[in-house]
Structures are given as C-alpha cells and as structure tokens.
C-alpha cells in the first residue's frame, strides 16, 4: 500500500475537473529531461485512455535517448509550432504543469499559460513552487514528478487503466531523476511502485539500455576529453568540468550528449560537489549544473552565484559571460561555501 501523499481535498478537486474537462494540455519545462517527458507522457496516456483530447507541449527539443518513449512523437515543440500550441493552450479546459515550479522554467510558453482561462494544475517536486496554478500539488520529498503521476492516477482510481506504455514512461522518469536509483531513492515505496510497473509488463533492463547505452562514439570520446580537462579543488571537496562551444563542435556535439556528465566527478573519493559549465549553443550564456552528495545544499550555491535554484543535491543556473569568468565565479562560490563543503557529515 502507498502512503496517501497528495491531499484528499486536492484529489477530489482534480477528479471533478477531469470529469468535466474535454481538452487538456500538459506542459513541461524547457530542455525537457527524462522526468519532464516521462511524467507528461505517463499522464498523457492515462488521459487519452479516458477519452480526453490531450496534447503535451514543451518549450524546445528533448534528447534523442528519450525518443523511443511511447507517445513521444506526439509531443509538440513550442519553438516550432508556436501558433498551434498557443491555440491549444487558449482553448484548453485544463492545463497541467508538470515538473517545474515557476513560470520562467517554461520560458517562451509562460505568457500563454499565464493568460489561459483554463483551470491550472501544478504537479511537481521542486522546492518553493510559485503560485500560478489553481491547485498546487508540490512534493519535494518525492524523487520524481513521474512518481507523483503514478500516485495521482492511483488515487483517482485509475491503476487498472495504466497501460504498459504509460508504465514505461513513468518508470523512465523515476529512473532518470534518481540516476538509475542511485540517489534520492531510499523511499521504499519507490520499489513498491516499480513492482507495480513491472506488473504492467515493463522491461526495466531494456529501458535502462535504451536511455543510458545508446550514445554515439563521439559522445563517449567527448566524455573522456571532458574528464581529462577536469579541475579538482581538494581543499573544497569539489570538482569542475566545462565544455566550450568550440569543444562541442570538435566532438560533433548534439543535444543531450553531455547528459549525466555532471555526476561523474562525484565518483572521486571525498568530492561532495560537482559543477559542470557548458557554453549554450542557442543562447549567449553559460549553463551551470551542480550536483552534491550528502547535506551540502548545491541549490543555495546555484541561487546565490548563478541566479538559479533546484534541489538540495541537484541544481542549476546560468552565467552571463565567458567560461573563464564562470570558473572565476565558481571559485568565489567555493571560497564562500568552503566551511560547509568541508564540514564533517
Ligand atoms: P540540470 O543540471 O539537470 O540542468 O538541472 C538540475 C536541476 O536544477 C533541475 O531539475 C532544476 O531543478 C534545477 N535547475 C537547473 N537549471 C536551473 C535554472 O536555470 N534555474 C533554476 N531555478 N533551476 C534550475
Ligand atoms: Mn523532475
């Protein structure tokens, strides 16, 4: 049995909305990851099964290693089909916002969602949700939005209607947001849910291979290159890797190729913070990714030094300037956070 994480009053409310809603739009965050796509498609399959007209809209493209997911071809990219997507949002009865906590995380779609007359539901697990929805289902202690989708569907009495396709999407989101169940994954109910998803016929080993073992040769060489260039700050128990646009083109970089790189320096003994600085190819800025182990709040560092945020152990932000300036900014952050980084425990 699962703990009833979502308030019953919210379940009742959502259930009533779903009774009436015909046109539903599901929106996830910019540069969608496995959880953004997995949770959106999981919910999409379920609502389709209930006979709704449902569309998933995301701000921009998602990585190739998620394109095997059932339903992924139906996802609308806002940067390509803006007018059509705007019409769907304006005409929707219900807009479901998945895996983000603030309108700026959907960038170009934000205005349309703000102006939509539809009922709005937020289903998310990031800290400090902004109040832009009629119902906010926000559970930072839950390790993925996909897990929340599973919990929501079950509470709506829909477990039997979860298909193998929906289960595959939900599992993918749960797996990717926990690094293959290697962090944020000690809640035993996660494994109860996985057991239920296996009962739906998913092949979890195959999903792992499709997500993590389908990269190009050049991606593996890029990983090797980035790691040889890595900078370690033993005094601060931190490490940094970086990637310029020039290096990206040397290794025929495509979107998603650096997925997971930021976690690798954490495999060094005593390193508790890893930072990845990547020159964005679309916008003139440096994308910053941070990961930590244990109690070090990398989201605080992201907020204070890179105008971002996120979770305790996984956060990110942006930097306007060159890679070298971003490195200098990181080093200032390390100096400030050194006492916390080197604290025992
Ligand atoms: P990633 O490193 O995978 O891009 O992001 C990890 C987490 O950091 C995301 O799930 C999100 O919570 C947070 N994050 C990443 N980039 C930003 C950003 O620019 N702003 C904010 N507020 N959070 C971010
Ligand atoms: Mn997530």
Tab-separated table of C-alpha atoms and ligand atoms in Angstrom:
chain	number	residue	atom	x	y	z
A	1	UNK	CA	0.000	0.000	0.000
A	2	UNK	CA	1.181	3.513	-0.801
A	3	UNK	CA	1.055	6.386	1.671
A	4	UNK	CA	-1.546	8.952	0.661
A	5	UNK	CA	0.902	11.715	-0.189
A	6	UNK	CA	-1.492	14.005	-2.085
A	7	UNK	CA	-4.232	15.712	-0.013
A	8	UNK	CA	-7.626	14.097	-0.431
A	9	UNK	CA	-9.238	17.510	-0.978
A	10	UNK	CA	-6.942	18.096	-3.965
A	11	UNK	CA	-7.675	14.629	-5.353
A	12	UNK	CA	-11.430	15.345	-5.083
A	13	UNK	CA	-10.951	18.655	-6.840
A	14	UNK	CA	-8.854	17.186	-9.663
A	15	UNK	CA	-11.304	14.324	-10.043
A	16	UNK	CA	-14.170	16.792	-10.509
A	17	UNK	CA	-12.167	18.803	-13.045
A	18	UNK	CA	-11.306	15.669	-15.008
A	19	UNK	CA	-14.975	14.728	-15.041
A	20	UNK	CA	-15.757	17.918	-16.963
A	21	UNK	CA	-12.580	18.651	-18.939
A	22	UNK	CA	-12.549	17.670	-22.605
A	23	UNK	CA	-9.450	19.467	-23.860
A	24	UNK	CA	-6.348	19.078	-21.751
A	25	UNK	CA	-2.855	20.433	-22.284
A	26	UNK	CA	0.185	19.087	-20.439
A	27	UNK	CA	3.253	21.331	-20.251
A	28	UNK	CA	6.759	20.514	-19.007
A	29	UNK	CA	9.932	22.555	-18.539
A	30	UNK	CA	12.488	23.883	-21.020
A	31	UNK	CA	15.199	21.452	-22.168
A	32	UNK	CA	12.988	18.594	-21.032
A	33	UNK	CA	14.678	15.705	-19.224
A	34	UNK	CA	13.551	12.127	-18.635
A	35	UNK	CA	11.227	13.091	-15.812
A	36	UNK	CA	9.653	16.001	-17.700
A	37	UNK	CA	8.928	13.780	-20.712
A	38	UNK	CA	8.159	10.650	-18.660
A	39	UNK	CA	5.658	12.318	-16.352
A	40	UNK	CA	3.990	14.201	-19.209
A	41	UNK	CA	3.607	11.110	-21.372
A	42	UNK	CA	2.539	8.952	-18.431
A	43	UNK	CA	-0.304	11.353	-17.710
A	44	UNK	CA	-0.989	11.765	-21.460
A	45	UNK	CA	-1.516	8.006	-21.905
A	46	UNK	CA	-3.840	7.853	-18.917
A	47	UNK	CA	-5.961	10.831	-20.003
A	48	UNK	CA	-6.089	9.583	-23.593
A	49	UNK	CA	-7.425	6.324	-22.211
A	50	UNK	CA	-10.201	8.324	-20.567
A	51	UNK	CA	-11.191	9.697	-23.963
A	52	UNK	CA	-9.840	13.219	-23.478
A	53	UNK	CA	-8.260	15.317	-26.196
A	54	UNK	CA	-4.777	15.721	-24.733
A	55	UNK	CA	-1.646	17.445	-26.010
A	56	UNK	CA	1.825	17.594	-24.494
A	57	UNK	CA	3.696	20.842	-25.197
A	58	UNK	CA	7.319	21.529	-24.240
A	59	UNK	CA	9.327	24.711	-24.958
A	60	UNK	CA	12.062	23.065	-27.044
A	61	UNK	CA	13.539	19.787	-28.219
A	62	UNK	CA	14.382	16.880	-25.941
A	63	UNK	CA	17.318	14.446	-26.252
A	64	UNK	CA	17.321	11.545	-28.718
A	65	UNK	CA	17.657	8.962	-25.952
A	66	UNK	CA	14.068	9.760	-24.914
A	67	UNK	CA	12.599	9.465	-28.387
A	68	UNK	CA	11.796	5.747	-28.091
A	69	UNK	CA	9.208	6.565	-25.455
A	70	UNK	CA	5.669	5.645	-26.492
A	71	UNK	CA	3.846	8.836	-27.480
A	72	UNK	CA	6.997	10.975	-27.791
A	73	UNK	CA	6.292	11.646	-31.471
A	74	UNK	CA	3.063	13.401	-30.488
A	75	UNK	CA	4.851	15.957	-28.298
A	76	UNK	CA	4.569	19.494	-29.654
A	77	UNK	CA	7.683	21.651	-29.575
A	78	UNK	CA	6.622	25.203	-28.815
A	79	UNK	CA	9.584	26.761	-30.609
A	80	UNK	CA	8.421	25.088	-33.843
A	81	UNK	CA	4.618	25.149	-33.608
A	82	UNK	CA	4.008	28.241	-31.541
A	83	UNK	CA	0.716	29.380	-33.100
A	84	UNK	CA	-0.859	25.942	-32.977
A	85	UNK	CA	0.337	25.398	-29.415
A	86	UNK	CA	-0.971	28.826	-28.330
A	87	UNK	CA	-4.388	27.923	-29.733
A	88	UNK	CA	-4.418	24.614	-27.847
A	89	UNK	CA	-3.497	26.392	-24.603
A	90	UNK	CA	-6.106	29.126	-25.117
A	91	UNK	CA	-8.846	26.586	-25.867
A	92	UNK	CA	-7.952	24.095	-23.129
A	93	UNK	CA	-10.290	23.319	-20.229
A	94	UNK	CA	-7.375	22.176	-18.106
A	95	UNK	CA	-3.655	22.906	-18.222
A	96	UNK	CA	-1.407	20.507	-16.284
A	97	UNK	CA	2.040	21.933	-15.444
A	98	UNK	CA	4.473	19.114	-14.786
A	99	UNK	CA	7.981	19.027	-13.306
A	100	UNK	CA	8.540	22.769	-12.863
A	101	UNK	CA	7.863	25.195	-10.044
A	102	UNK	CA	7.903	28.624	-11.706
A	103	UNK	CA	6.588	30.047	-14.965
A	104	UNK	CA	10.061	31.150	-16.043
A	105	UNK	CA	11.013	27.456	-16.316
A	106	UNK	CA	8.779	27.205	-19.410
A	107	UNK	CA	10.349	30.337	-20.920
A	108	UNK	CA	8.503	31.278	-24.133
A	109	UNK	CA	5.279	29.432	-23.132
A	110	UNK	CA	4.923	31.353	-19.861
A	111	UNK	CA	2.757	34.181	-21.229
A	112	UNK	CA	0.259	31.855	-22.890
A	113	UNK	CA	-0.106	29.763	-19.746
A	114	UNK	CA	-0.498	32.861	-17.580
A	115	UNK	CA	-3.248	34.183	-19.855
A	116	UNK	CA	-5.061	30.871	-20.324
A	117	UNK	CA	-8.589	30.752	-18.953
A	118	UNK	CA	-8.301	27.008	-18.292
A	119	UNK	CA	-8.132	25.530	-14.826
A	120	UNK	CA	-4.478	25.017	-13.964
A	121	UNK	CA	-2.894	22.184	-12.041
A	122	UNK	CA	0.728	22.069	-10.903
A	123	UNK	CA	2.193	18.623	-10.279
A	124	UNK	CA	5.828	18.920	-9.255
A	125	UNK	CA	8.608	18.045	-6.827
A	126	UNK	CA	10.813	21.162	-6.866
A	127	UNK	CA	11.177	23.317	-3.772
A	128	UNK	CA	9.350	26.642	-3.400
A	129	UNK	CA	6.582	26.421	-6.010
A	130	UNK	CA	5.271	29.762	-7.217
A	131	UNK	CA	1.512	30.184	-7.085
A	132	UNK	CA	0.460	30.321	-10.723
A	133	UNK	CA	-1.986	27.404	-10.651
A	134	UNK	CA	-5.433	26.871	-9.119
A	135	UNK	CA	-4.253	23.648	-7.495
A	136	UNK	CA	-0.624	23.147	-6.478
A	137	UNK	CA	0.434	19.565	-5.856
A	138	UNK	CA	4.059	20.068	-4.825
A	139	UNK	CA	6.016	17.347	-3.029
A	140	UNK	CA	9.776	17.995	-2.882
A	141	UNK	CA	10.321	14.835	-0.837
A	142	UNK	CA	9.127	12.723	-3.775
A	143	UNK	CA	12.051	11.989	-6.074
A	144	UNK	CA	10.318	12.450	-9.430
A	145	UNK	CA	7.219	14.021	-10.927
A	146	UNK	CA	6.679	10.709	-12.709
A	147	UNK	CA	6.237	9.034	-9.325
A	148	UNK	CA	3.687	11.724	-8.455
A	149	UNK	CA	1.830	10.981	-11.703
A	150	UNK	CA	1.633	7.315	-10.702
A	151	UNK	CA	0.376	8.280	-7.250
A	152	UNK	CA	-2.178	10.700	-8.713
A	153	UNK	CA	-3.561	8.177	-11.195
A	154	UNK	CA	-3.895	5.551	-8.467
A	155	UNK	CA	-5.683	7.962	-6.160
A	156	UNK	CA	-8.074	8.787	-8.997
A	157	UNK	CA	-8.897	5.069	-9.113
A	158	UNK	CA	-7.032	4.603	-12.393
A	159	UNK	CA	-4.457	1.914	-11.563
A	160	UNK	CA	-6.176	-0.640	-13.789
A	161	UNK	CA	-6.128	1.842	-16.668
A	162	UNK	CA	-2.339	2.266	-16.588
A	163	UNK	CA	-1.104	0.615	-19.764
A	164	UNK	CA	2.348	-0.835	-20.367
A	165	UNK	CA	3.134	2.257	-22.456
A	166	UNK	CA	2.166	4.609	-19.612
A	167	UNK	CA	4.145	2.451	-17.166
A	168	UNK	CA	7.251	2.665	-19.385
A	169	UNK	CA	7.068	6.463	-19.401
A	170	UNK	CA	6.535	6.683	-15.644
A	171	UNK	CA	9.403	4.283	-14.963
A	172	UNK	CA	11.745	6.254	-17.221
A	173	UNK	CA	11.092	9.465	-15.296
A	174	UNK	CA	11.579	7.743	-11.942
A	175	UNK	CA	14.805	6.154	-13.163
A	176	UNK	CA	16.369	9.261	-14.721
A	177	UNK	CA	15.590	11.633	-11.818
A	178	UNK	CA	17.331	9.266	-9.393
A	179	UNK	CA	20.328	8.449	-11.599
A	180	UNK	CA	19.110	4.884	-12.047
A	181	UNK	CA	18.015	4.715	-8.382
A	182	UNK	CA	21.415	5.757	-7.035
A	183	UNK	CA	20.335	8.979	-5.269
A	184	UNK	CA	17.108	10.343	-3.745
A	185	UNK	CA	15.933	6.786	-3.897
A	186	UNK	CA	15.757	5.423	-0.358
A	187	UNK	CA	11.997	5.651	-0.014
A	188	UNK	CA	10.869	2.043	-0.006
A	189	UNK	CA	7.603	2.985	-1.722
A	190	UNK	CA	9.612	3.676	-4.892
A	191	UNK	CA	10.254	-0.065	-5.098
A	192	UNK	CA	6.628	-0.882	-4.432
A	193	UNK	CA	5.742	1.350	-7.388
A	194	UNK	CA	8.417	-0.280	-9.562
A	195	UNK	CA	6.909	-3.637	-8.685
A	196	UNK	CA	3.501	-2.380	-9.847
A	197	UNK	CA	5.060	-1.056	-13.067
A	198	UNK	CA	6.703	-4.440	-13.679
A	199	UNK	CA	3.270	-5.978	-13.242
A	200	UNK	CA	2.177	-3.790	-16.159
A	201	UNK	CA	4.780	-5.501	-18.325
A	202	UNK	CA	7.648	-3.018	-18.450
A	203	UNK	CA	11.148	-4.355	-19.161
A	204	UNK	CA	13.214	-2.200	-16.821
A	205	UNK	CA	16.556	-3.569	-18.012
A	206	UNK	CA	15.660	-2.719	-21.585
A	207	UNK	CA	14.575	0.791	-20.573
A	208	UNK	CA	17.928	1.299	-18.849
A	209	UNK	CA	19.763	0.263	-22.016
A	210	UNK	CA	17.612	2.483	-24.233
A	211	UNK	CA	18.248	5.533	-22.053
A	212	UNK	CA	21.859	5.072	-20.980
A	213	UNK	CA	23.517	2.836	-23.560
A	214	UNK	CA	22.551	4.278	-26.907
A	215	UNK	CA	25.064	7.073	-27.247
A	216	UNK	CA	27.335	7.797	-30.189
A	217	UNK	CA	31.035	7.060	-30.311
A	218	UNK	CA	31.785	10.789	-30.343
A	219	UNK	CA	29.816	11.251	-27.116
A	220	UNK	CA	31.978	8.711	-25.349
A	221	UNK	CA	35.136	10.395	-26.667
A	222	UNK	CA	33.763	13.764	-25.543
A	223	UNK	CA	33.235	12.340	-22.064
A	224	UNK	CA	36.837	11.166	-21.970
A	225	UNK	CA	38.050	14.566	-23.132
A	226	UNK	CA	35.977	16.498	-20.586
A	227	UNK	CA	37.251	14.294	-17.776
A	228	UNK	CA	40.906	14.775	-18.697
A	229	UNK	CA	40.300	18.544	-18.519
A	230	UNK	CA	38.519	18.301	-15.148
A	231	UNK	CA	39.641	20.603	-12.366
A	232	UNK	CA	39.582	19.264	-8.815
A	233	UNK	CA	39.567	21.501	-5.732
A	234	UNK	CA	40.571	19.039	-2.976
A	235	UNK	CA	40.534	21.761	-0.291
A	236	UNK	CA	36.879	22.410	-1.044
A	237	UNK	CA	35.958	18.793	-1.808
A	238	UNK	CA	34.737	19.986	-5.194
A	239	UNK	CA	35.378	19.341	-8.881
A	240	UNK	CA	34.516	21.219	-12.046
A	241	UNK	CA	34.187	20.200	-15.678
A	242	UNK	CA	33.477	22.506	-18.591
A	243	UNK	CA	32.628	22.487	-22.267
A	244	UNK	CA	33.013	25.368	-24.697
A	245	UNK	CA	31.131	25.719	-27.982
A	246	UNK	CA	34.383	25.095	-29.795
A	247	UNK	CA	34.928	21.806	-27.962
A	248	UNK	CA	31.312	20.833	-28.647
A	249	UNK	CA	31.800	21.205	-32.374
A	250	UNK	CA	35.115	19.301	-32.249
A	251	UNK	CA	33.198	16.295	-30.914
A	252	UNK	CA	30.087	16.685	-33.144
A	253	UNK	CA	28.074	17.503	-30.040
A	254	UNK	CA	24.326	17.059	-30.245
A	255	UNK	CA	21.735	17.942	-27.632
A	256	UNK	CA	21.813	15.501	-24.739
A	257	UNK	CA	25.408	14.388	-25.313
A	258	UNK	CA	26.561	15.864	-22.003
A	259	UNK	CA	23.627	14.414	-20.035
A	260	UNK	CA	24.978	12.803	-16.886
A	261	UNK	CA	28.499	14.237	-17.166
A	262	UNK	CA	27.985	16.377	-14.070
A	263	UNK	CA	27.540	13.283	-11.903
A	264	UNK	CA	30.851	11.676	-12.834
A	265	UNK	CA	33.223	13.787	-10.660
A	266	UNK	CA	31.199	12.698	-7.625
A	267	UNK	CA	32.732	9.258	-8.047
A	268	UNK	CA	36.035	10.697	-6.734
A	269	UNK	CA	36.592	9.892	-3.082
A	270	UNK	CA	35.791	12.893	-0.834
A	271	UNK	CA	34.328	15.043	-3.621
A	272	UNK	CA	30.917	16.257	-2.458
A	273	UNK	CA	30.207	18.935	-5.055
A	274	UNK	CA	30.435	18.755	-8.825
A	275	UNK	CA	29.933	21.639	-11.209
A	276	UNK	CA	29.516	21.485	-14.983
A	277	UNK	CA	29.828	24.689	-17.033
A	278	UNK	CA	28.629	24.454	-20.622
A	279	UNK	CA	28.515	27.196	-23.222
A	280	UNK	CA	24.960	27.180	-24.564
A	281	UNK	CA	24.681	26.768	-28.319
A	282	UNK	CA	21.350	28.576	-28.602
A	283	UNK	CA	21.702	31.443	-26.160
A	284	UNK	CA	24.739	33.596	-25.291
A	285	UNK	CA	25.245	32.214	-21.807
A	286	UNK	CA	26.891	29.502	-19.737
A	287	UNK	CA	24.571	26.782	-18.456
A	288	UNK	CA	25.554	25.734	-14.960
A	289	UNK	CA	24.735	22.315	-13.499
A	290	UNK	CA	25.503	21.396	-9.913
A	291	UNK	CA	25.313	18.100	-8.054
A	292	UNK	CA	26.175	17.318	-4.456
A	293	UNK	CA	26.208	14.334	-2.162
A	294	UNK	CA	25.066	14.359	1.456
A	295	UNK	CA	23.853	17.514	3.116
A	296	UNK	CA	25.621	20.153	1.003
A	297	UNK	CA	22.880	22.416	-0.434
A	298	UNK	CA	24.044	22.951	-4.010
A	299	UNK	CA	20.771	24.800	-4.692
A	300	UNK	CA	21.910	27.575	-2.304
A	301	UNK	CA	25.111	27.966	-4.281
A	302	UNK	CA	23.110	27.971	-7.534
A	303	UNK	CA	20.802	30.683	-6.207
A	304	UNK	CA	23.496	32.928	-4.733
A	305	UNK	CA	26.051	32.705	-7.504
A	306	UNK	CA	24.245	31.633	-10.660
A	307	UNK	CA	20.724	33.067	-10.366
A	308	UNK	CA	19.196	29.596	-10.367
A	309	UNK	CA	17.949	27.027	-7.899
A	310	UNK	CA	16.727	23.456	-7.711
A	311	UNK	CA	17.040	20.630	-5.256
A	312	UNK	CA	19.449	20.102	-2.349
A	313	UNK	CA	21.586	17.662	-4.364
A	314	UNK	CA	20.783	18.697	-7.965
A	315	UNK	CA	20.521	22.284	-9.052
A	316	UNK	CA	21.467	24.646	-11.809
A	317	UNK	CA	21.576	28.177	-13.040
A	318	UNK	CA	23.064	30.423	-15.694
A	319	UNK	CA	26.018	32.738	-16.066
A	320	UNK	CA	26.348	35.630	-18.489
A	321	UNK	CA	29.956	35.894	-19.555
A	322	UNK	CA	32.792	33.693	-20.723
A	323	UNK	CA	33.642	30.209	-19.470
A	324	UNK	CA	36.698	31.642	-17.697
A	325	UNK	CA	34.555	34.234	-15.929
A	326	UNK	CA	32.131	31.483	-14.940
A	327	UNK	CA	35.025	29.477	-13.495
A	328	UNK	CA	36.126	32.529	-11.505
A	329	UNK	CA	32.557	32.906	-10.236
A	330	UNK	CA	32.538	29.247	-9.196
A	331	UNK	CA	35.825	29.710	-7.369
A	332	UNK	CA	34.344	32.666	-5.470
A	333	UNK	CA	31.393	30.448	-4.570
A	334	UNK	CA	33.716	27.671	-3.386
A	335	UNK	CA	35.590	30.126	-1.166
A	336	UNK	CA	32.347	31.256	0.403
A	337	UNK	CA	30.935	27.752	0.856
A	338	UNK	CA	34.213	26.116	1.915
A	339	UNK	CA	33.199	25.751	5.598
A	340	UNK	CA	30.002	23.913	4.582
A	341	UNK	CA	31.783	21.856	1.926
A	342	UNK	CA	34.419	20.636	4.340
A	343	UNK	CA	32.128	20.177	7.349
A	344	UNK	CA	32.078	16.615	8.623
A	345	UNK	CA	28.976	14.586	7.946
B	1	LIG	P1	20.245	20.142	-14.700
B	1	LIG	O1	21.598	20.245	-14.079
B	1	LIG	O2	19.859	18.724	-14.951
B	1	LIG	O3	20.057	21.049	-15.861
B	1	LIG	O4	19.220	20.673	-13.607
B	1	LIG	C1	19.082	20.030	-12.376
B	1	LIG	C2	18.001	20.738	-11.582
B	1	LIG	O5	18.435	22.061	-11.296
B	1	LIG	C3	16.688	20.923	-12.331
B	1	LIG	O6	15.841	19.858	-12.091
B	1	LIG	C4	16.151	22.207	-11.752
B	1	LIG	O7	15.511	21.931	-10.538
B	1	LIG	C5	17.377	22.982	-11.399
B	1	LIG	N1	17.777	23.981	-12.400
B	1	LIG	C6	18.568	23.782	-13.479
B	1	LIG	N2	18.748	24.935	-14.158
B	1	LIG	C7	18.068	25.880	-13.487
B	1	LIG	C8	17.881	27.286	-13.687
B	1	LIG	O8	18.404	27.906	-14.613
B	1	LIG	N3	17.086	27.919	-12.784
B	1	LIG	C9	16.535	27.270	-11.729
B	1	LIG	N4	15.779	27.958	-10.864
B	1	LIG	N5	16.690	25.959	-11.512
B	1	LIG	C10	17.443	25.272	-12.377
B	2	LIG	MN1	11.901	16.002	-12.079
